[in-house]
XYZ file of C-alpha atoms in Angstrom:
722
model
C 123.942 77.922 112.211
C 126.895 77.975 109.748
C 129.824 75.511 109.162
C 133.094 76.375 107.609
C 134.345 73.794 104.856
C 137.866 73.362 103.381
C 138.172 74.673 99.660
C 141.542 74.415 97.489
C 141.820 77.622 96.074
C 141.817 77.007 92.378
C 144.057 79.818 91.514
C 146.942 79.335 94.447
C 146.125 75.840 95.343
C 146.278 76.923 99.031
C 143.511 75.791 101.492
C 140.830 78.329 102.474
C 137.867 78.198 104.703
C 134.493 79.022 103.333
C 131.587 79.805 105.633
C 128.562 77.387 104.071
C 125.052 76.475 105.436
C 124.871 74.020 107.986
C 123.562 71.430 105.764
C 126.205 71.777 103.227
C 127.865 68.368 103.895
C 124.519 66.589 103.866
C 123.761 67.960 100.366
C 127.213 67.247 99.115
C 126.679 63.604 100.145
C 123.410 63.367 98.661
C 124.065 64.841 95.525
C 127.080 62.442 94.913
C 125.407 59.469 96.130
C 124.874 56.354 94.017
C 121.103 55.927 95.302
C 119.614 56.505 91.779
C 122.034 54.164 90.132
C 121.122 51.317 92.540
C 117.668 51.911 91.984
C 117.908 51.789 88.299
C 119.832 48.540 88.726
C 117.019 46.091 87.413
C 119.162 42.990 87.919
C 119.670 43.862 91.266
C 116.416 44.824 92.454
C 114.724 41.668 90.875
C 117.255 39.301 92.379
C 117.028 40.728 95.816
C 113.021 40.496 95.546
C 113.143 37.035 94.487
C 115.592 36.131 97.273
C 113.477 38.179 99.844
C 110.487 36.149 98.722
C 111.981 32.750 99.169
C 113.454 33.658 102.419
C 110.098 34.734 103.861
C 108.631 31.541 102.574
C 111.065 29.224 104.309
C 110.717 31.344 107.628
C 106.707 30.768 107.104
C 107.107 27.191 106.206
C 108.454 26.347 109.555
C 105.551 28.140 111.253
C 107.506 31.133 112.479
C 106.690 34.899 112.103
C 109.066 36.628 109.680
C 110.856 39.145 111.465
C 113.388 41.247 109.177
C 116.426 43.268 110.168
C 117.375 45.352 107.011
C 120.849 46.924 107.562
C 121.576 50.038 105.328
C 118.038 50.458 104.187
C 118.484 53.584 102.094
C 115.199 54.199 100.667
C 113.692 51.504 102.484
C 113.149 49.378 99.059
C 114.264 45.838 100.446
C 112.144 46.352 103.728
C 108.935 47.030 101.502
C 109.729 44.215 99.356
C 109.897 41.972 102.554
C 106.724 43.280 103.925
C 104.871 42.958 100.538
C 106.650 39.185 100.484
C 104.861 38.538 103.413
C 106.894 39.457 106.544
C 105.425 40.090 109.744
C 107.517 43.192 110.545
C 110.776 44.812 109.550
C 113.551 46.817 111.373
C 115.115 48.953 108.758
C 118.612 50.592 110.043
C 119.865 53.730 108.325
C 122.688 55.722 109.792
C 122.431 58.780 107.389
C 120.179 60.917 108.869
C 118.642 62.710 105.773
C 118.296 59.168 104.063
C 116.483 57.832 107.072
C 114.021 60.889 107.057
C 113.543 60.000 103.607
C 112.905 56.535 104.325
C 110.250 56.924 106.888
C 108.442 59.254 104.118
C 108.825 56.674 101.582
C 107.587 53.908 103.672
C 104.551 56.163 104.907
C 103.567 57.073 101.229
C 103.391 53.409 100.281
C 101.424 52.499 103.124
C 103.904 50.309 105.254
C 104.429 52.599 108.285
C 102.528 49.927 110.579
C 105.011 47.035 109.616
C 108.292 49.081 109.145
C 110.237 50.627 111.781
C 112.975 52.866 110.291
C 115.903 53.153 112.890
C 118.276 55.966 112.590
C 121.510 54.530 114.015
C 124.483 52.793 113.165
C 123.685 48.873 113.394
C 126.196 48.441 116.107
C 124.247 50.726 118.271
C 120.707 49.170 118.116
C 119.532 47.557 121.101
C 117.576 44.636 121.541
C 114.912 44.071 124.542
C 111.653 45.227 125.872
C 113.071 48.752 125.941
C 115.351 48.499 123.101
C 114.862 49.435 119.415
C 113.900 45.873 118.683
C 112.127 43.931 121.119
C 113.629 40.747 119.888
C 116.162 39.220 117.238
C 114.940 38.936 113.859
C 115.087 35.620 112.184
C 115.779 37.209 108.303
C 118.508 39.384 107.691
C 118.819 41.742 104.559
C 121.661 43.902 103.666
C 123.007 45.821 100.989
C 126.528 46.924 102.502
C 128.498 45.807 99.566
C 130.982 48.137 97.440
C 133.002 47.176 94.411
C 135.527 45.414 96.614
C 132.638 43.575 98.386
C 134.040 44.298 102.083
C 135.173 48.224 101.520
C 132.048 49.486 103.376
C 132.582 47.571 106.515
C 130.410 44.576 105.702
C 132.150 42.187 107.656
C 132.373 43.950 110.972
C 128.545 44.742 110.304
C 127.645 41.289 109.879
C 129.860 40.121 112.766
C 128.119 42.086 115.230
C 124.644 41.516 113.435
C 124.914 37.781 114.347
C 126.316 38.180 117.739
C 123.681 40.802 119.061
C 120.696 41.510 116.500
C 119.657 38.185 114.561
C 118.978 34.415 115.658
C 121.239 31.645 115.053
C 121.012 30.295 111.852
C 118.843 32.929 110.224
C 118.061 33.284 106.725
C 120.189 35.955 105.115
C 119.400 37.777 101.958
C 121.966 37.480 100.206
C 122.603 34.241 101.543
C 126.555 34.028 100.130
C 129.162 36.056 98.348
C 132.038 34.773 96.212
C 135.074 36.603 95.444
C 136.709 35.649 92.111
C 140.370 36.606 90.568
C 142.204 36.120 87.410
C 145.925 36.604 87.005
C 147.099 38.786 83.763
C 149.874 40.343 82.151
C 148.916 43.876 81.144
C 151.574 46.621 80.188
C 148.627 49.243 80.022
C 147.428 48.328 83.560
C 150.774 47.996 84.969
C 151.673 51.479 83.841
C 148.970 52.560 86.375
C 151.463 51.163 89.197
C 155.075 51.411 88.202
C 157.288 54.211 86.643
C 158.638 53.054 83.113
C 161.606 54.347 81.328
C 161.033 57.668 79.566
C 162.882 58.382 76.390
C 164.110 61.605 75.235
C 165.541 62.136 71.808
C 168.147 65.057 71.908
C 170.875 66.400 69.729
C 173.363 64.330 71.650
C 171.408 61.123 70.799
C 168.534 59.210 72.913
C 168.374 59.965 76.483
C 166.528 57.675 79.026
C 164.920 58.769 82.324
C 164.920 55.890 84.506
C 163.158 55.236 87.698
C 164.919 54.732 90.902
C 165.454 51.118 92.242
C 163.369 52.183 95.280
C 160.175 52.729 92.794
C 160.640 49.501 91.036
C 161.169 47.460 94.360
C 158.244 49.382 95.955
C 155.122 46.949 96.683
C 152.711 49.914 95.595
C 149.904 51.467 97.084
C 147.263 49.231 99.382
C 144.115 50.159 97.321
C 142.226 48.703 95.052
C 141.615 50.530 91.647
C 137.839 50.132 90.908
C 137.088 50.712 87.315
C 134.526 49.573 84.520
C 136.625 46.765 83.607
C 134.313 45.981 80.477
C 136.032 48.991 78.842
C 139.327 47.537 78.940
C 139.999 45.845 75.712
C 141.118 42.221 75.549
C 144.058 43.389 73.487
C 145.382 45.163 76.505
C 145.882 41.951 78.740
C 147.212 38.432 78.464
C 145.296 35.988 80.268
C 147.369 33.847 82.689
C 145.035 31.970 84.778
C 141.563 30.637 84.784
C 139.147 32.689 86.731
C 139.655 31.272 90.117
C 136.973 31.403 93.119
C 139.108 32.707 95.924
C 136.942 32.750 99.019
C 133.287 32.806 100.380
C 131.307 34.234 102.964
C 128.311 32.787 104.317
C 126.037 35.379 105.662
C 123.409 33.097 107.273
C 126.032 32.097 109.894
C 128.345 33.974 112.470
C 130.862 36.083 110.117
C 134.704 37.267 111.347
C 135.979 40.293 110.465
C 139.508 39.158 111.427
C 142.447 39.097 108.761
C 142.608 35.887 106.786
C 143.916 34.511 103.603
C 143.037 32.098 100.868
C 145.080 30.338 98.463
C 144.184 28.752 94.952
C 146.626 26.418 93.104
C 146.675 26.777 89.385
C 148.607 26.239 86.486
C 149.401 29.091 84.042
C 147.466 29.216 80.720
C 150.501 30.880 79.211
C 154.123 31.860 79.889
C 154.486 35.559 80.823
C 154.880 38.020 83.575
C 152.400 37.885 86.289
C 151.440 41.604 87.158
C 147.935 42.241 87.883
C 144.940 40.454 89.373
C 141.520 41.076 88.083
C 138.979 40.543 90.539
C 135.182 40.634 91.256
C 132.316 38.926 92.967
C 128.996 37.532 92.862
C 126.035 36.985 95.470
C 123.782 34.165 95.831
C 120.409 35.082 97.253
C 119.559 31.810 98.367
C 120.801 28.630 99.610
C 120.720 26.700 96.620
C 122.490 29.174 94.628
C 119.661 29.772 92.024
C 119.395 33.431 92.378
C 122.669 35.065 91.614
C 123.926 38.711 90.883
C 127.358 38.941 89.354
C 129.724 41.569 88.779
C 131.713 39.386 86.283
C 133.164 41.287 83.061
C 131.665 40.286 79.769
C 134.419 37.571 79.097
C 133.501 35.676 82.239
C 129.859 35.573 81.727
C 127.983 32.941 80.127
C 125.776 35.392 78.041
C 127.475 38.512 77.849
C 124.094 39.946 75.931
C 122.537 40.040 79.589
C 125.477 42.285 80.713
C 123.784 44.760 83.483
C 125.261 48.117 83.221
C 125.785 49.466 86.700
C 128.319 52.170 88.431
C 127.767 51.457 92.279
C 129.365 48.109 91.668
C 132.190 47.557 89.111
C 135.466 45.562 89.140
C 138.662 45.437 90.802
C 142.313 45.781 89.590
C 145.039 44.909 92.075
C 148.691 44.849 91.676
C 150.942 42.408 92.711
C 153.822 43.664 94.883
C 156.311 42.827 92.171
C 155.957 41.338 88.648
C 156.955 37.786 88.347
C 157.716 35.230 85.516
C 155.559 32.431 85.177
C 155.887 29.498 82.788
C 153.082 27.847 81.127
C 151.874 24.502 83.054
C 154.160 25.162 86.129
C 151.901 25.166 89.241
C 151.536 28.373 91.422
C 149.361 29.566 94.118
C 147.390 32.786 94.099
C 146.796 34.206 97.773
C 143.810 36.410 98.393
C 144.579 38.395 101.703
C 141.884 40.422 103.677
C 141.475 42.290 106.735
C 138.154 43.794 108.132
C 137.903 46.418 105.085
C 140.341 45.670 102.115
C 141.757 42.706 99.933
C 144.879 42.342 98.223
C 146.802 39.437 96.437
C 150.117 37.733 96.405
C 151.746 34.796 94.282
C 153.463 31.983 95.966
C 155.612 29.530 94.184
C 155.249 26.854 96.817
C 152.486 25.068 98.238
C 151.151 27.100 100.953
C 150.149 26.019 104.128
C 146.838 25.689 105.716
C 144.503 28.748 104.842
C 145.032 31.795 107.571
C 148.888 30.456 108.193
C 150.513 32.647 105.563
C 148.769 35.900 105.937
C 150.750 38.632 104.913
C 149.954 42.216 105.750
C 148.982 44.733 103.438
C 151.522 46.208 101.001
C 152.704 49.857 101.984
C 154.274 52.195 99.612
C 157.661 53.202 100.899
C 158.900 55.092 97.609
C 156.398 57.994 97.915
C 155.428 57.902 94.253
C 152.286 55.909 94.946
C 151.330 58.484 97.567
C 152.056 61.433 95.247
C 150.861 60.154 92.043
C 147.454 58.270 91.522
C 146.982 55.534 89.092
C 145.981 57.834 86.318
C 148.599 60.226 87.009
C 151.223 57.173 86.296
C 149.283 56.215 83.348
C 149.850 59.627 82.107
C 153.775 59.888 82.962
C 154.183 56.737 81.231
C 152.355 57.878 78.101
C 155.380 58.224 75.446
C 153.101 59.984 73.045
C 152.197 62.634 75.339
C 155.748 63.138 76.484
C 156.778 63.410 72.728
C 154.102 66.351 72.553
C 156.041 68.273 75.321
C 159.438 67.208 73.783
C 158.311 68.880 70.576
C 156.745 71.859 72.198
C 160.071 72.599 74.432
C 162.190 72.180 71.301
C 160.366 75.164 69.736
C 160.661 77.548 72.846
C 163.966 76.403 74.370
C 166.978 78.765 73.734
C 170.573 78.210 74.625
C 170.558 80.595 77.693
C 166.934 79.585 78.779
C 166.458 79.259 82.669
C 163.306 77.130 83.172
C 161.027 77.232 86.169
C 158.843 74.356 86.405
C 155.736 74.376 88.608
C 155.698 70.867 89.483
C 154.947 68.810 92.529
C 155.955 65.660 90.915
C 156.359 66.417 87.293
C 159.083 65.236 85.163
C 159.423 68.065 82.659
C 162.445 69.689 84.411
C 164.365 66.603 83.345
C 162.841 66.955 79.607
C 164.133 70.680 79.921
C 167.691 69.724 80.873
C 168.081 67.091 78.417
C 166.868 69.458 75.822
C 169.671 71.988 76.565
C 168.205 74.364 79.067
C 170.801 76.496 80.752
C 169.447 76.249 84.200
C 166.625 74.431 85.237
C 164.528 75.064 88.397
C 161.546 72.930 89.844
C 159.019 74.075 92.446
C 157.999 71.228 94.917
C 155.539 72.685 97.223
C 154.993 69.425 99.254
C 157.614 67.493 101.374
C 156.494 64.211 99.653
C 157.370 65.486 95.917
C 160.407 66.996 96.979
C 161.634 63.622 98.238
C 160.462 61.781 95.392
C 162.214 64.193 92.989
C 165.297 64.147 94.812
C 165.193 60.340 94.266
C 164.579 60.514 90.662
C 167.106 63.151 89.996
C 169.730 61.023 91.956
C 168.932 57.895 89.903
C 169.491 59.984 86.943
C 172.697 61.713 87.894
C 170.887 65.064 87.801
C 171.024 66.028 91.505
C 173.290 68.769 90.708
C 171.780 69.961 87.364
C 168.287 70.604 88.756
C 167.519 72.715 91.473
C 164.595 72.144 93.739
C 162.838 74.900 95.438
C 160.506 73.744 98.300
C 157.923 76.425 98.730
C 154.503 77.466 97.659
C 154.808 79.125 94.108
C 152.927 82.345 95.089
C 155.699 82.673 97.681
C 158.340 82.632 95.481
C 160.935 85.520 95.274
C 163.884 86.378 92.831
C 166.394 85.283 95.507
C 165.059 81.693 94.723
C 166.495 81.925 91.245
C 169.864 82.873 91.928
C 172.148 80.029 90.668
C 174.971 79.626 88.498
C 174.345 82.991 86.625
C 175.314 86.212 88.327
C 171.988 87.918 87.576
C 169.463 85.464 86.362
C 167.392 88.043 84.701
C 169.941 88.480 81.846
C 168.169 85.360 80.650
C 164.845 84.374 79.550
C 162.746 82.620 82.461
C 160.770 80.028 80.702
C 157.712 79.039 82.900
C 156.675 75.522 82.493
C 153.529 75.681 85.030
C 151.182 74.580 82.081
C 152.986 72.108 80.317
C 153.988 70.640 83.746
C 150.546 70.622 85.286
C 148.121 70.448 82.287
C 145.377 68.645 83.552
C 146.017 64.977 84.680
C 143.858 62.461 86.488
C 141.688 65.058 88.314
C 140.839 62.887 91.287
C 140.540 59.264 91.760
C 137.876 56.872 92.976
C 140.066 54.776 95.371
C 142.587 57.575 95.977
C 140.557 60.580 97.036
C 143.499 62.394 98.573
C 145.070 62.495 95.011
C 144.584 65.803 93.433
C 144.328 66.494 89.684
C 148.212 66.581 89.108
C 149.434 64.005 91.521
C 149.472 66.501 94.329
C 147.787 66.055 97.393
C 144.774 68.070 98.633
C 143.786 68.171 102.263
C 140.083 68.682 101.327
C 139.953 65.196 99.577
C 138.055 66.885 96.697
C 138.769 67.914 93.256
C 137.178 70.265 91.194
C 136.889 70.515 87.249
C 139.971 71.198 85.253
C 139.960 74.843 85.154
C 139.737 74.945 89.023
C 142.555 72.502 89.440
C 145.626 73.974 91.021
C 147.695 75.601 88.534
C 145.290 74.958 85.806
C 144.971 78.901 85.110
C 147.184 80.160 87.950
C 150.338 81.314 86.151
C 148.194 83.551 84.013
C 145.786 85.280 86.510
C 147.121 84.594 89.911
C 147.626 88.192 91.442
C 150.322 86.575 94.183
C 152.755 85.547 91.448
C 155.845 87.537 91.577
C 156.110 89.901 88.490
C 159.501 90.909 88.805
C 160.823 88.463 86.379
C 160.572 88.394 82.752
C 158.219 85.381 81.833
C 158.020 83.546 78.484
C 155.052 81.255 78.376
C 155.712 77.870 76.869
C 151.887 77.349 76.470
C 150.656 79.885 74.392
C 146.829 79.577 75.010
C 144.201 77.138 76.478
C 140.591 76.451 75.224
C 137.729 74.975 77.191
C 135.723 72.946 74.725
C 132.608 71.118 75.176
C 130.288 68.378 73.355
C 126.647 67.186 74.165
C 126.629 63.744 74.458
C 124.384 60.536 74.870
C 125.766 57.877 77.796
C 124.702 55.513 79.994
C 126.310 57.361 82.873
C 122.893 59.561 82.890
C 121.494 56.843 85.310
C 123.467 58.066 88.340
C 121.618 61.134 88.172
C 118.421 60.209 86.655
C 115.027 60.014 88.717
C 113.829 56.705 89.623
C 110.004 57.408 90.236
C 108.704 53.979 90.779
C 111.012 51.170 91.465
C 109.879 47.589 91.236
C 106.374 48.861 92.204
C 107.131 50.991 94.597
C 107.169 54.970 94.825
C 110.436 56.377 95.714
C 109.460 59.961 94.081
C 110.390 61.498 97.576
C 114.026 60.476 97.139
C 114.205 62.036 93.392
C 113.143 65.318 95.248
C 115.596 65.138 97.687
C 118.373 64.415 95.362
C 117.253 67.102 93.311
C 117.288 69.569 96.204
C 120.790 68.738 96.955
C 121.791 69.200 93.536
C 120.241 72.586 93.538
C 121.557 73.562 96.637
C 124.074 75.881 95.147
C 122.973 78.646 92.928
C 124.578 77.567 89.926
C 124.954 73.985 88.938
C 128.446 72.273 88.800
C 129.907 69.967 86.252
C 131.107 66.649 87.776
C 134.259 64.943 87.114
C 134.025 61.424 85.584
C 136.741 59.195 83.647
C 134.461 58.789 80.333
C 136.773 56.454 78.943
C 135.068 53.900 80.989
C 131.717 55.069 79.994
C 130.944 54.782 76.314
C 128.904 57.740 74.797
C 128.229 59.361 71.467
C 128.753 62.903 70.567
C 125.530 64.460 69.327
C 127.287 67.866 67.705
C 131.004 68.653 66.598
C 132.890 69.825 69.526
C 132.734 73.540 69.731
C 135.108 76.108 71.710
C 133.487 78.022 74.646
C 136.440 80.095 76.055
C 139.809 80.768 75.167
C 142.730 81.974 77.446
C 145.421 83.775 75.842
C 148.610 83.784 78.091
C 150.530 86.190 75.779
C 148.038 88.684 76.854
C 147.334 90.520 80.229
C 144.768 88.998 82.529
C 141.306 90.550 81.846
C 139.987 92.768 84.879
C 136.817 91.813 84.557
C 134.986 88.279 84.228
C 134.888 86.951 80.502
C 131.493 85.479 79.413
C 130.453 83.292 76.650
C 127.074 82.257 75.473
C 125.451 80.833 72.569
C 123.711 77.876 71.404
C 124.449 75.010 69.294
C 122.067 72.468 67.475
C 122.285 68.755 67.867
C 122.594 67.521 64.383
C 123.194 63.594 65.419
C 120.499 61.133 66.393
C 120.246 60.181 70.090
C 118.935 61.686 73.505
C 121.236 64.412 74.996
C 121.846 63.468 78.613
C 124.472 66.308 79.193
C 127.304 68.250 77.974
C 131.049 67.104 78.281
C 133.640 69.921 78.755
C 137.426 69.488 78.979
C 140.520 71.769 78.232
C 143.201 71.589 75.430
C 146.434 73.084 75.977
C 148.280 74.555 72.781
C 151.853 74.225 73.945
C 152.844 75.721 70.501
C 151.293 76.364 67.261
C 151.884 72.724 66.213
C 151.527 70.879 69.520
C 148.263 70.638 71.647
C 147.323 68.239 74.577
C 143.793 67.340 74.900
C 142.279 66.287 78.351
C 139.057 65.241 76.535
C 138.582 64.002 72.900
C 141.577 62.575 71.373
C 140.267 62.158 68.003
C 137.054 63.573 66.154
C 133.982 61.672 67.335
C 132.307 60.469 64.257
C 128.406 59.693 64.183
C 127.236 56.555 65.843
C 130.895 55.952 66.978
C 131.823 56.014 70.785
C 133.939 58.979 71.597
C 137.776 58.475 72.297
C 138.464 60.019 75.528
C 141.639 60.630 77.528
C 142.202 57.862 79.847
C 144.425 59.668 81.908
C 142.298 62.509 82.746
C 138.663 63.039 83.993
C 136.167 65.441 81.933
C 133.497 67.420 83.388
C 129.933 66.428 82.880
C 127.101 68.831 83.278
C 124.047 66.682 83.445
C 120.608 68.036 82.172
C 118.238 67.769 84.882
C 115.099 68.370 82.668
C 116.026 65.508 80.281
C 117.355 62.787 82.569
C 113.884 60.891 82.352
C 114.474 58.519 79.506
C 110.610 58.502 78.833
C 110.726 61.963 77.592
C 109.964 62.309 73.747
C 112.513 62.925 71.234
C 111.760 66.174 69.241
C 112.728 67.478 66.003
C 115.158 70.776 66.209
C 117.169 70.158 69.599
C 119.604 72.892 70.641
C 121.772 73.428 73.596
C 121.904 77.134 75.116
C 124.731 77.835 77.250
C 126.161 80.785 79.365
C 129.595 80.231 80.760
C 131.573 82.914 82.691
C 135.219 82.704 83.652
C 136.079 85.206 87.048
C 139.870 86.035 86.911
C 139.716 86.988 90.624
C 139.054 83.411 91.706
C 140.029 81.176 88.699
C 136.632 79.788 88.661
C 134.200 79.141 85.635
C 130.442 79.254 86.157
C 128.059 77.657 83.806
C 124.534 76.882 82.694
C 123.402 74.687 80.066
C 119.876 74.148 78.974
C 118.644 71.735 76.309
C 115.708 72.724 74.434
C 113.544 70.458 72.063
C 111.094 72.034 69.889
C 108.639 69.312 69.168
C 107.523 68.204 65.819
C 103.791 68.699 64.774
C 101.753 65.470 65.858
C 104.363 64.744 68.690
């Protein structure tokens, strides 16, 4: 059986349906899962094991059989811990069939098949009774249903149903309790991920300022959380306005409600400033006494930052208030946490709120279009004045008095830069209705609605008639194509906004590829459907793909686990490896590396160059060779990115922003995701370091599709005696 999967054509950006194997979706899900990262989380594993032992002991001390319900068992690890701790029987629920099948094999391999029953169902479909999945209700409830936001994976509805139908009243629960914490801060950097700032343009007529429409300033923003590695945000990037406030707790041993609710905490601001952002995280207590605790707190909120556990499956949350509000040091305020069954959001109250639950407000909803079109990194990129100045410098170099500029946009402000810098005519292509509406609002706010012409159609459908404007014959002038300037790699997807594509456009497939496969990454140069009846002058001279081998914590998300807390989980490792090897060629994965400190093990090297002043090559372009790793450290993979050489003197990098010195953390572009190619052969941290280490590569660009295929191999010629 074959299935069809939607794929955004990297050249045209249009959706195409490709025939895939029937197990394609399963393999994609497994390959991109966080199972390995969770099992590498030593702190999590130890705390769960301790909590499970204590819960089983409490039940046994009451003279009862220990009957365990494990919801979301995954590999079956927690169920095996429970049986090892003395549980009489365990019912392990796993809805994802490939994982459930793997759990059955893992349980069998570890010798627990007689005491663990894996049930491949959603927990709400599990039946209890003589003919049911479970003969009776359990008296111990074990779960790991949490995401960075705690409740985003449906933990509350699952617990609510379990207490009503699957477990005994006042059962033991591991974890026993969760508490959500929040801290109010002022942060221009983080606020730039949510609002459009004024953009300054120096022209021959003086400084021009592009201002956001009032509708954008008043918009409450997107309702989704922005989950990041908050430990990588510098303390100098924000001002703390409140203490860490415990906002609400959930007791998992009692009946849980998934109904909407809110919780307020009164506080006195620690400093005067503008309340903009709420930083939030949670901890879980594995026992009723709260002696066994696992916390997601960032380093500044931990008693011993040296014990900080690196993890990627749970991070911290950034929430944006609907509007920034001035606060005065010592003047009491109330921070309010709202939640429904899946989401959390925050508001600030100046008066003493009523009893919890009576001031609940609905989730904020974007009504300006910008938060639907631009994801968080894209907001940050547009607000980056240094990046804007690079484009201004490049445009000054190529613009002439009679230039006619065509900006392939979908939400880019470069058409406004071209106008302010003196272009005679400016056209901008907004292929989506959302970007069309947004740009009309921005143009109107800046009195440019009659100065910039919007074309609402897909770029490959453009005709010469679309450029007819003030000049009788537009081809008398040079058409300056701003596509690459406008769309040089942006945020390349987002954790919390999967529909936000690399440049702020929407992608119906919900997936995003590497920089070279992103919409319009290389399209103006190689797309055969673009009209050739016009005289193009490329504002971007050439683009290069660069790479550097690196050593990083991020390898844990793909590293095999082998044994975990004494249990053999090699079967899961093999399953993930098969999923990663499902396609003929391995792919690089998108990751925002500014959140993951890493070291470069060599100088960056240039793999491919695309010269837009030359015709598209008729055949694939291949590059191969090797690079020696001259710096100490274990290489876990290769990082790739693109550099856009706008002019001879202006370059925009989507990767490294400055040379990476030996033993220093790499400085990555924070507005983009970089491509990470993991070495499958060296993910095992126990592998020995060698003497002469090289990375061999073979990379090929396919002009007919715009794709780049690649293969990197790490070789380690061991020294004698090793």
